[in-house]
Amino acid sequence: MSQSKTERQLNLVICLLATRRFLSAQEIRATVHGYGDVESDTAFKRMFERDKKELRDAGIPIITGRHDPLSDEDGYRIARDDYELPPIDLRPDEAAVLGLAARAWRHAVLGEAAANALLKLRSVGVPVDAAALPAVTPVLGADEPAFPSVWQAVRDRRPISFDYRKPGEDPPQPRELEPWGVANVAGHWYVAGYDGDRRARRVFRLSRIVGDVQIHTSAPPVQVPKDVDVRSLINARPPEPEQVAVLEARTDAAHALRRAARRIVAGERTGGTGWDVVEYPYVDEADLAARVAEYGEHVVVREPEQARKAVVAHLRAVVAAPVAAATDEDPPAPLPGTPRPPASRRAGTSTEQLRRLLMLVPYALSHDVRVSEVAAHFGLTEKQVLKDLSLLWMCGLPGYTPGDLIDVDVEAAAETGEIIISNADTLAAPLRLTADEAASLVVGLRLLRDLPGVDSVALARVEQKLRDVAGAAGQLADAVDVRVDDNPEVAELRHRIGKALESGSRVHLRYLSGYADRVSEREVDPMRLVVQDGHYFLEGWCRLRRDVRLFRLDRILELDVLPVAAEVPAGVRSRDLSSGVLQRSADDAFVTFELEPAARWVTEEYVCSEVQELPGGRVRATLRTPEPGWAVRLALRLGATGRLVAPGELAARVRELAERALQRYAEERPDVPQR
């Protein structure tokens, strides 16, 4: 990062803000410190044009006009009305929901933009509380590598090109798209737009984009049709189930299948007890076979015959697959509990440093602020903050005498951590919100819809006020849709949990494990409601496990609010969700799958410790799980599209369970051989 470049650009901003008339390029060269040492007119012109572009890209509105009515030469200035963030008056309830909206992006790619937006708002006196409403925690992830580029293209209305791998296909195919908007559905990001090659509207899941996204900045801007509803394109209704399979399931098994059943008749099975008849709707025979095979001998298809044969064929493929552990050439799995190396902390580019200083000055002028606070906000070391302050001390109005320069007590900052800035009236007002900053807050507000404890009226008011001060920068939010879609059962649970949090009551749950086909009874002292990865979670002190646990609402079979006060033990804190809701443990087992192209969805749906590309679009994926039996069930579900290769004893267990399931089919229908 060039300190001299940042100093020059900051001096240019101060100069253009202070002037009341348009200044010619030559006047700027003569008065702004940093341009005088340029040797030639050509070199100055290149430097000045580059500085103007970078400042405009950073959201600084340099305007052009005639500096002299008798001259054809352009002049430049910054109009304060275009530069300064307008005042915004928020009521306490509005400030609370705005702080909560900013928290939604705390661990995601737009977290910095949301945090910077709050810093600017605080600089103009908005009492935003980022810790408001602690009983509700929205977390919006954007971990797909393609997300930043796609977001930028949607923001700037630029076409993009990328390689895309459809499920079950290989190799990836090149695609050209005019992006209209992005939406988060069930925790996954999608982009919708016009596919020029196919001359049709298309939707692409960002996690299936392979490699880099190319943004075509020289192409004409994308024109978004007025009637486009991005979410409707992405959320196209799937076909209704066309058939019903009659299953026989053990009474204590197949809980996930039971939840989707049309009808369950308890205790009806010829020649045996402990079994139920389950009427299960389905569309695709192969998908039905996979879901039934997952439960091995504990679920059998009675009819129709074609579905029964499909399950048998699926199980035969599992038995026929070779059982082999991962080879010695496989990359070693990371050791359980091994922490990831911390991300490097860098001061960034000169443009980032400039924007940081333009935010720091108005905030420091209106608040008591310390070096440690600034370092934490911007992700810097305290040494880097002191370096920023030293640079600021060298900048000011043209003339650059002691009375013109910004006064910074660098000595106090170094010794006591206190930041004292004066003689900086030109930069006293914060810069307007950028498109990313405004959109991050507006989109965060949308995530709060229907959450317990969030005032919907205040939500609507603050969104409108935010749009008013953001101006054109807020339009990006219209191309982004994010919400958590849930069914009536989950909505009712969410409402009842909200009441329990409000009254401080304990709850009783019947809960279906996400790893095992098992239902447990829990008494939980609620702590907060979490929204993450497209799902709602109840976080609370589990009295059975004597620990903090997260319970996904769509896996809660029953919930009762008890007439007992919740008692979370002293010192217990909510979990850090910076790495997601999936909690790691040193006791986790590592399992390795080899997946055909049709099973690459495993790497999208589950967090993988490692993914290795194999010939023909296949992959080897290593996952970690607290429940090895879950990996066995997943292998049974995958059938011919994937196999568990390590550890070897689990791979052998998969074959054994498939053989036992085939034996049950053979016993009931002698004409169906085991192999």
XYZ file of C-alpha atoms in Angstrom:
675
model
C 0.000 0.000 0.000
C 1.369 3.434 -0.955
C 1.249 5.937 1.907
C 2.047 8.795 -0.482
C -0.880 7.835 -2.722
C -3.334 7.798 0.187
C -1.975 11.146 1.409
C -2.330 12.668 -2.082
C -5.878 11.408 -2.566
C -6.968 12.562 0.895
C -5.511 16.020 0.201
C -7.410 16.048 -3.101
C -10.699 15.215 -1.333
C -10.142 17.968 1.245
C -9.285 20.479 -1.495
C -12.331 19.675 -3.644
C -14.647 19.748 -0.620
C -13.325 23.109 0.529
C -13.529 24.919 -2.806
C -16.680 26.799 -3.820
C -15.799 26.837 -7.519
C -14.587 24.316 -10.063
C -10.800 23.964 -10.050
C -8.928 23.171 -13.240
C -6.517 20.273 -13.394
C -3.568 22.655 -13.488
C -4.811 24.514 -10.405
C -5.106 21.198 -8.622
C -1.603 20.257 -9.711
C -0.249 23.507 -8.348
C -2.071 23.473 -5.001
C -2.625 19.844 -3.893
C 0.342 18.333 -2.132
C 1.503 15.214 -3.939
C 1.128 16.421 -7.517
C 3.860 19.050 -7.567
C 6.721 16.570 -7.900
C 5.336 14.955 -11.066
C 7.889 15.542 -13.810
C 5.716 15.851 -16.935
C 2.221 16.914 -17.949
C 1.556 13.425 -19.333
C 2.544 11.741 -16.064
C 0.383 14.172 -14.066
C -2.603 13.584 -16.344
C -2.325 9.804 -15.937
C -2.005 10.137 -12.153
C -4.900 12.585 -11.849
C -7.226 10.534 -14.048
C -6.403 7.404 -12.033
C -7.052 9.225 -8.745
C -10.410 10.567 -9.953
C -11.544 7.116 -11.033
C -10.516 5.458 -7.775
C -12.216 8.146 -5.695
C -15.431 7.871 -7.697
C -15.312 4.080 -7.412
C -15.034 4.559 -3.643
C -18.283 6.553 -3.673
C -16.778 10.054 -3.580
C -18.844 12.222 -5.971
C -16.353 14.331 -7.940
C -18.368 16.465 -10.357
C -17.199 18.262 -13.477
C -18.032 21.783 -14.627
C -16.551 24.918 -16.209
C -14.082 26.582 -13.892
C -14.068 29.662 -16.138
C -17.043 30.784 -18.298
C -14.587 31.932 -20.953
C -12.666 28.649 -21.071
C -13.460 25.221 -22.508
C -11.350 23.528 -19.846
C -13.101 21.306 -17.322
C -12.933 21.976 -13.609
C -13.609 19.750 -10.605
C -15.151 19.965 -7.139
C -17.102 17.888 -4.635
C -20.577 19.157 -3.795
C -21.208 18.727 -0.079
C -24.866 17.868 -0.632
C -23.769 14.886 -2.721
C -20.920 13.903 -0.393
C -22.385 14.165 3.094
C -24.658 11.628 4.744
C -27.954 13.425 5.450
C -29.253 13.502 9.034
C -31.446 10.576 9.995
C -33.691 10.616 13.036
C -34.381 7.169 14.449
C -36.624 6.295 17.353
C -35.222 3.815 19.911
C -37.242 0.918 18.455
C -36.018 1.770 14.945
C -32.397 1.991 16.086
C -32.769 -1.427 17.734
C -33.941 -3.212 14.584
C -31.295 -1.444 12.477
C -28.549 -2.670 14.791
C -29.995 -6.164 14.582
C -30.068 -5.973 10.770
C -26.364 -5.093 10.705
C -25.588 -8.125 12.871
C -27.079 -10.390 10.203
C -23.963 -9.930 8.045
C -21.505 -10.049 10.928
C -19.795 -13.239 9.787
C -20.390 -12.905 6.064
C -18.791 -11.207 3.084
C -20.855 -8.008 3.542
C -20.175 -7.793 7.272
C -17.596 -5.051 6.735
C -20.043 -2.981 4.672
C -22.743 -3.290 7.351
C -20.311 -2.379 10.131
C -19.066 0.644 8.188
C -22.652 1.775 7.600
C -23.281 1.719 11.359
C -20.087 3.698 11.973
C -21.252 6.397 9.551
C -24.727 6.494 11.093
C -23.289 6.826 14.578
C -21.166 9.731 13.317
C -24.353 11.698 12.578
C -25.826 10.896 15.978
C -27.880 7.778 15.239
C -27.949 5.703 18.477
C -27.587 2.324 16.766
C -27.167 -0.541 19.217
C -25.585 -3.574 17.553
C -26.277 -5.636 20.692
C -30.023 -4.931 20.752
C -32.601 -7.727 21.000
C -30.176 -10.374 22.299
C -32.932 -13.021 22.245
C -32.881 -12.974 18.426
C -29.799 -13.571 16.268
C -30.088 -13.433 12.479
C -27.026 -14.707 10.619
C -26.872 -14.480 6.846
C -24.095 -16.534 5.271
C -22.515 -15.902 1.899
C -19.698 -18.421 1.778
C -19.939 -19.338 -1.905
C -16.701 -18.248 -3.650
C -18.725 -16.797 -6.536
C -20.845 -14.549 -4.297
C -18.647 -11.390 -4.219
C -18.305 -11.258 -8.017
C -21.976 -11.982 -8.667
C -22.992 -9.377 -6.072
C -20.704 -6.821 -7.765
C -22.161 -7.624 -11.194
C -25.735 -7.227 -9.927
C -24.766 -3.970 -8.208
C -23.084 -2.516 -11.293
C -25.532 -4.133 -13.762
C -22.817 -5.890 -15.729
C -23.048 -9.196 -17.647
C -20.994 -12.130 -16.420
C -19.619 -15.400 -17.727
C -18.686 -18.513 -15.769
C -18.400 -22.288 -15.915
C -21.373 -24.100 -14.400
C -21.733 -27.721 -13.386
C -25.312 -28.997 -13.351
C -26.043 -31.891 -10.994
C -24.963 -35.155 -12.573
C -23.134 -33.501 -15.481
C -19.454 -33.164 -16.289
C -17.485 -31.279 -17.452
C -18.794 -27.819 -16.453
C -20.350 -25.824 -19.277
C -19.597 -22.158 -20.068
C -22.513 -19.820 -19.462
C -23.198 -16.169 -20.292
C -25.689 -14.298 -18.106
C -27.202 -10.863 -17.736
C -27.846 -10.969 -13.967
C -31.086 -9.444 -12.707
C -30.770 -10.228 -9.026
C -29.813 -12.696 -6.320
C -31.875 -14.449 -3.667
C -31.189 -16.678 -0.713
C -33.462 -19.715 -0.615
C -33.136 -22.367 2.110
C -29.653 -21.081 2.957
C -28.333 -21.186 -0.626
C -27.670 -18.227 -2.929
C -28.993 -18.167 -6.493
C -28.622 -15.676 -9.329
C -31.389 -15.172 -11.894
C -31.104 -13.462 -15.246
C -31.152 -13.746 -19.006
C -29.024 -16.458 -20.617
C -28.056 -15.042 -24.016
C -26.867 -18.378 -25.453
C -30.144 -20.117 -24.620
C -32.277 -17.000 -25.127
C -34.247 -17.650 -21.969
C -34.522 -16.766 -18.304
C -32.284 -18.975 -16.212
C -31.413 -19.533 -12.547
C -28.001 -20.678 -11.299
C -27.013 -21.855 -7.848
C -23.812 -20.068 -6.851
C -22.251 -23.109 -5.186
C -22.278 -24.881 -8.581
C -20.234 -22.192 -10.329
C -16.756 -23.560 -11.031
C -13.765 -21.232 -10.952
C -13.831 -17.461 -11.303
C -16.741 -15.320 -12.461
C -15.770 -12.909 -15.243
C -17.434 -9.483 -15.084
C -17.655 -7.753 -18.468
C -17.158 -4.108 -17.528
C -16.938 -2.879 -21.122
C -20.285 -4.392 -22.163
C -23.497 -2.326 -22.148
C -25.261 -2.169 -18.755
C -27.777 -4.926 -18.064
C -31.378 -3.837 -18.478
C -33.587 -5.500 -15.871
C -37.208 -6.035 -16.993
C -39.694 -4.184 -14.819
C -41.895 -7.228 -14.277
C -39.114 -9.481 -12.974
C -39.632 -11.138 -9.587
C -36.290 -12.799 -8.890
C -37.552 -14.918 -6.042
C -40.456 -16.236 -8.094
C -37.998 -17.356 -10.770
C -35.786 -19.058 -8.213
C -38.614 -20.455 -6.135
C -40.476 -22.069 -9.032
C -42.950 -24.509 -7.568
C -41.866 -28.141 -7.894
C -44.307 -30.641 -9.378
C -46.911 -32.026 -7.033
C -46.430 -35.639 -5.911
C -48.085 -37.934 -8.414
C -47.894 -41.320 -6.677
C -48.130 -42.814 -3.197
C -45.920 -45.660 -2.014
C -47.116 -47.966 0.735
C -44.231 -48.626 3.117
C -43.809 -50.880 6.119
C -41.639 -49.194 8.743
C -40.524 -50.243 12.176
C -42.371 -48.286 14.820
C -39.201 -46.645 16.154
C -37.609 -45.927 12.748
C -37.850 -43.708 9.651
C -38.937 -40.603 11.531
C -38.085 -38.245 8.636
C -40.207 -40.304 6.222
C -43.057 -40.314 8.702
C -43.078 -36.504 8.854
C -43.830 -36.345 5.114
C -46.368 -39.184 5.150
C -49.973 -38.753 4.072
C -51.197 -41.374 6.507
C -49.728 -43.728 9.113
C -51.576 -46.818 10.333
C -49.976 -48.132 13.507
C -49.386 -51.842 14.046
C -50.603 -53.069 10.652
C -48.305 -55.674 9.183
C -48.964 -59.204 8.075
C -47.276 -61.760 10.321
C -45.548 -59.337 12.699
C -45.853 -56.583 15.290
C -43.827 -53.438 15.914
C -44.370 -52.230 12.361
C -46.511 -49.445 10.914
C -47.903 -48.865 7.443
C -46.787 -45.519 6.022
C -48.367 -43.955 2.935
C -45.591 -41.839 1.447
C -46.049 -39.451 -1.539
C -43.320 -39.263 -4.169
C -42.598 -37.978 -7.660
C -39.357 -39.637 -8.694
C -38.846 -43.379 -8.297
C -35.080 -43.113 -7.961
C -35.400 -40.508 -5.212
C -37.923 -42.686 -3.384
C -35.574 -45.675 -3.617
C -32.700 -43.621 -2.149
C -34.788 -42.345 0.753
C -36.132 -45.801 1.598
C -32.730 -47.522 1.235
C -31.259 -45.090 3.768
C -33.109 -46.979 6.511
C -31.932 -50.443 5.429
C -34.034 -53.341 6.690
C -36.164 -51.030 8.850
C -38.295 -49.833 5.907
C -39.722 -52.009 3.123
C -41.781 -50.946 0.112
C -44.992 -52.948 -0.130
C -46.325 -51.307 -3.289
C -46.302 -50.271 -6.088
C -44.226 -53.064 -7.565
C -42.068 -50.741 -9.698
C -41.049 -48.755 -6.636
C -40.250 -51.994 -4.816
C -38.015 -53.111 -7.678
C -36.295 -49.724 -7.729
C -35.305 -50.107 -4.058
C -33.987 -53.614 -4.673
C -31.889 -52.384 -7.626
C -30.581 -49.521 -5.496
C -29.530 -51.871 -2.693
C -27.886 -54.275 -5.153
C -25.722 -51.398 -6.393
C -24.569 -50.770 -2.826
C -23.665 -54.432 -2.358
C -21.872 -54.601 -5.708
C -19.651 -51.590 -5.005
C -16.067 -52.504 -4.062
C -15.195 -51.978 -0.413
C -11.820 -50.268 -0.187
C -10.246 -47.813 2.153
C -8.681 -44.619 0.860
C -5.291 -45.204 -0.747
C -1.971 -44.116 0.687
C -1.877 -41.393 -1.938
C -4.906 -39.695 -0.455
C -4.157 -36.421 1.303
C -4.211 -36.928 5.082
C -7.285 -35.688 6.884
C -6.713 -32.862 9.364
C -6.391 -33.944 12.953
C -9.534 -33.582 15.065
C -9.644 -30.297 16.870
C -6.842 -28.744 14.819
C -7.587 -25.022 14.637
C -7.470 -23.207 11.348
C -4.649 -20.687 10.992
C -5.881 -17.186 11.769
C -6.661 -14.959 8.832
C -3.979 -12.425 8.073
C -4.703 -8.870 9.156
C -3.694 -6.398 6.499
C -4.159 -2.699 6.129
C -5.406 -3.237 2.567
C -5.052 -0.971 -0.442
C -4.552 2.784 -0.426
C -8.232 3.189 -1.423
C -9.299 1.146 1.612
C -7.053 3.241 3.831
C -8.541 6.440 2.405
C -12.127 5.299 3.007
C -11.126 4.219 6.509
C -9.762 7.688 7.289
C -12.853 9.385 5.858
C -14.957 7.321 8.273
C -12.600 7.673 11.233
C -12.362 11.484 11.239
C -16.099 12.298 11.608
C -16.541 9.487 14.122
C -13.601 10.665 16.245
C -14.852 14.255 16.126
C -18.247 13.213 17.520
C -17.225 10.408 19.914
C -14.570 9.493 22.424
C -12.749 6.756 20.563
C -9.637 4.703 21.255
C -7.012 3.023 19.115
C -8.111 -0.451 20.231
C -11.719 0.244 19.184
C -10.667 1.390 15.709
C -8.363 -1.620 15.330
C -11.160 -4.025 16.258
C -13.675 -2.365 13.930
C -11.456 -2.397 10.852
C -9.624 -5.659 11.578
C -6.233 -3.982 11.962
C -3.414 -4.077 14.460
C -3.020 -1.097 16.768
C 0.312 -0.395 15.053
C -1.514 -0.015 11.730
C -4.038 2.390 13.294
C -1.189 4.546 14.599
C 0.269 4.539 11.096
C -3.074 5.796 9.738
C -3.140 8.599 12.313
C 0.403 9.638 11.443
C -0.592 9.928 7.784
C -3.699 11.943 8.687
C -1.483 14.392 10.570
C 0.295 15.232 7.275
C -2.901 16.182 5.412
C -5.013 19.315 5.241
C -6.033 22.333 3.191
C -3.835 23.686 0.390
C -1.167 25.854 1.891
C -0.293 23.112 4.347
C 0.802 25.479 7.075
C 0.282 24.396 10.699
C -3.082 26.161 10.707
C -4.177 24.306 7.568
C -3.171 20.774 8.605
C -5.355 18.337 10.512
C -4.205 18.186 14.117
C -3.746 14.669 15.515
C -2.271 13.959 18.951
C -0.175 11.019 17.791
C 1.727 10.922 21.075
C -1.464 10.486 23.132
C -2.681 7.767 20.745
C 0.576 5.845 21.149
C 0.829 6.233 24.934
C -2.775 6.099 26.194
C -4.720 4.873 23.162
C -6.879 8.008 23.096
C -7.579 9.472 19.632
C -7.775 13.279 19.609
C -8.390 14.957 16.234
C -9.045 18.653 15.598
C -8.890 21.257 12.819
C -10.663 18.797 10.520
C -13.962 20.597 9.925
C -13.765 19.897 6.179
C -14.144 16.158 6.900
C -16.521 16.495 9.878
C -19.504 14.994 8.024
C -19.389 11.293 7.070
C -19.516 10.186 3.449
C -22.871 8.974 2.132
C -23.630 5.273 2.337
C -22.247 3.243 -0.535
C -24.474 0.837 -2.456
C -22.988 -2.125 -0.559
C -23.475 -0.429 2.816
C -27.068 0.588 2.150
C -28.018 -2.771 0.630
C -26.418 -4.750 3.470
C -28.659 -2.977 5.978
C -31.859 -3.094 3.908
C -31.377 -6.793 3.133
C -30.606 -7.439 6.800
C -33.882 -5.742 7.728
C -35.776 -8.071 5.393
C -34.319 -11.075 7.183
C -36.033 -9.898 10.372
C -39.538 -10.260 8.996
C -41.774 -12.416 11.198
C -39.144 -12.866 13.923
C -40.503 -12.803 17.478
C -39.683 -9.641 19.403
C -39.148 -7.568 16.239
C -41.595 -4.699 15.753
C -42.805 -4.940 12.148
C -43.999 -1.319 12.184
C -40.579 -0.099 13.316
C -39.031 -2.348 10.686
C -41.006 -0.683 7.893
C -40.290 2.810 9.200
C -36.537 2.344 9.483
C -36.275 0.752 6.039
C -37.983 3.771 4.487
C -35.773 6.213 6.408
C -32.686 4.284 5.379
C -33.750 4.392 1.740
C -34.334 8.139 2.017
C -30.786 8.862 3.172
C -29.197 6.277 0.873
C -30.781 7.678 -2.289
C -29.748 5.841 -5.448
C -27.327 3.668 -3.439
C -30.305 1.883 -1.885
C -31.576 0.592 -5.224
C -29.255 -2.422 -5.097
C -31.386 -3.853 -2.296
C -34.284 -4.196 -4.743
C -32.261 -6.794 -6.667
C -31.664 -8.906 -3.545
C -34.231 -11.066 -1.798
C -33.614 -12.974 1.386
C -36.068 -14.610 3.702
C -36.565 -17.855 5.546
C -39.383 -19.868 4.031
C -41.100 -22.106 6.557
C -44.232 -24.189 6.802
C -47.133 -23.493 9.170
C -45.779 -25.940 11.764
C -42.424 -24.137 11.971
C -44.158 -20.752 12.057
C -46.240 -21.912 15.027
C -43.139 -23.227 16.818
C -41.375 -19.931 16.175
C -44.293 -18.061 17.719
C -44.404 -20.278 20.815
C -40.639 -20.090 21.318
C -40.903 -16.319 21.097
C -43.484 -16.399 23.885
C -41.219 -18.646 25.981
C -38.278 -16.264 25.501
C -40.464 -13.301 26.404
C -41.810 -14.934 29.576
C -38.532 -16.636 30.517
C -40.089 -20.109 30.564
C -38.582 -23.557 30.139
C -39.733 -25.741 27.224
C -40.083 -29.477 26.698
C -39.158 -30.910 23.290
C -39.508 -34.126 21.385
C -36.589 -33.729 19.004
C -35.475 -35.656 15.926
C -31.699 -35.844 15.718
C -30.083 -34.476 12.587
C -27.547 -37.300 12.594
C -29.394 -40.368 13.866
C -32.836 -41.787 13.180
C -33.674 -41.160 16.809
C -36.153 -39.056 18.797
C -35.235 -37.791 22.261
C -37.076 -35.968 25.033
C -35.430 -32.698 26.132
C -36.078 -29.973 28.657
C -34.465 -26.765 27.483
C -34.010 -23.324 28.998
C -34.305 -21.006 25.937
C -31.557 -18.425 25.359
C -32.242 -17.043 21.879
C -33.712 -17.754 18.458
C -31.099 -18.044 15.690
C -31.715 -17.665 11.954
C -28.903 -19.177 9.919
C -28.373 -21.187 6.751
C -32.024 -20.763 5.789
C -33.325 -22.364 8.992
C -34.560 -21.332 12.427
C -32.775 -22.691 15.510
C -33.601 -22.557 19.197
C -30.471 -22.112 21.274
C -30.777 -23.058 24.897
C -29.363 -24.817 27.901
C -30.172 -28.509 27.429
C -30.785 -30.043 30.834
C -30.232 -33.549 29.439
C -26.773 -32.802 27.994
C -25.860 -30.128 30.569
C -24.603 -27.905 27.787
C -25.707 -25.258 25.288
C -27.380 -26.863 22.283
C -28.978 -25.704 19.009
C -32.291 -27.286 17.968
C -33.510 -26.837 14.405
C -37.177 -25.965 14.473
C -38.196 -28.214 11.589
C -36.850 -31.190 13.603
C -38.911 -30.394 16.695
C -41.778 -32.892 16.701
C -43.523 -31.462 19.760
C -42.964 -28.427 21.979
C -44.635 -27.535 25.277
C -44.007 -24.345 27.240
C -43.660 -25.414 30.852
C -44.919 -23.452 33.873
C -41.338 -23.362 35.129
C -38.882 -20.485 34.933
C -35.864 -21.025 32.698
C -32.601 -21.227 34.651
C -29.512 -20.872 32.499
C -26.473 -21.473 34.732
C -24.362 -18.440 35.596
C -21.455 -17.911 33.240
C -23.047 -19.818 30.352
C -22.744 -17.909 27.071
C -24.270 -18.289 23.631
C -22.188 -20.145 21.088
C -19.904 -18.362 18.672
C -21.547 -18.850 15.287
C -18.766 -17.253 13.233
C -18.057 -20.658 11.655
C -21.701 -21.669 11.359
C -24.087 -23.647 13.523
C -22.142 -26.875 12.979
C -20.056 -27.315 16.115
C -16.746 -29.144 15.932
C -15.460 -31.597 18.510
C -12.201 -33.456 19.028
C -14.318 -36.623 19.196
C -15.701 -36.209 15.664
C -15.108 -39.050 13.206
C -13.670 -38.348 9.746
C -15.372 -40.166 6.871
C -14.414 -40.187 3.195
C -16.752 -40.656 0.236
C -16.064 -41.076 -3.459
C -18.890 -39.371 -5.317
C -20.076 -39.614 -8.897
C -21.130 -36.358 -10.620
C -24.768 -37.059 -9.662
C -23.792 -37.020 -5.976
C -21.784 -33.800 -5.924
C -24.722 -32.330 -4.005
C -23.132 -33.868 -0.898
C -20.348 -31.264 -1.083
C -22.984 -28.521 -1.316
C -25.277 -29.695 1.467
C -22.636 -30.684 4.032
C -19.524 -28.971 5.337
C -16.488 -30.816 3.973
C -13.042 -30.788 5.553
C -11.545 -31.507 2.161
C -12.716 -32.009 -1.419
C -10.419 -33.554 -4.037
C -11.326 -33.571 -7.720
C -11.101 -36.934 -9.499
C -11.276 -37.822 -13.209
C -14.661 -37.696 -14.929
C -16.190 -35.079 -12.633
C -15.993 -37.370 -9.604
C -14.838 -36.083 -6.221
C -13.432 -37.495 -3.022
C -14.931 -35.665 -0.048
C -13.899 -35.914 3.594
C -16.474 -34.938 6.199
C -16.463 -34.999 9.976
C -19.390 -36.141 12.062
C -20.140 -36.851 15.729
C -22.314 -39.799 14.623
C -20.582 -42.355 12.331
C -23.930 -44.063 11.788
C -25.027 -40.980 9.853
C -22.304 -41.672 7.276
C -23.564 -45.250 6.908
C -27.101 -44.033 6.230
C -25.794 -41.494 3.712
C -23.889 -44.231 1.882
C -27.039 -46.383 1.709
C -28.920 -43.402 0.295
C -26.297 -42.691 -2.368
C -26.450 -46.175 -3.886
C -24.521 -46.335 -7.157
C -23.800 -42.581 -7.130
C -21.353 -42.697 -4.242
C -19.597 -44.979 -1.811
C -18.057 -44.725 1.614
C -14.361 -45.618 1.311
C -12.974 -44.807 4.751
C -12.874 -45.845 7.475
C -12.959 -49.432 6.275
C -15.129 -50.791 9.095
C -17.901 -48.328 8.234
C -17.669 -49.239 4.538
C -18.101 -52.908 5.470
C -21.056 -51.982 7.661
C -22.767 -50.310 4.688
C -22.548 -53.510 2.631
C -23.755 -55.629 5.552
C -26.867 -53.487 6.074
C -27.654 -53.474 2.344
C -27.408 -57.276 2.258
C -29.727 -57.596 5.254
C -32.265 -55.291 3.600
C -32.139 -57.375 0.403
C -32.619 -60.513 2.471
C -35.831 -59.068 3.910
C -37.168 -58.384 0.398
C -36.187 -61.913 -0.638
C -37.932 -63.465 2.370
C -41.183 -61.670 1.596
C -40.962 -62.263 -2.158
C -39.018 -65.481 -2.888
C -38.758 -64.450 -6.527
C -36.482 -61.534 -5.526
C -32.916 -62.858 -5.123
C -30.587 -61.302 -2.554
C -28.017 -60.466 -5.251
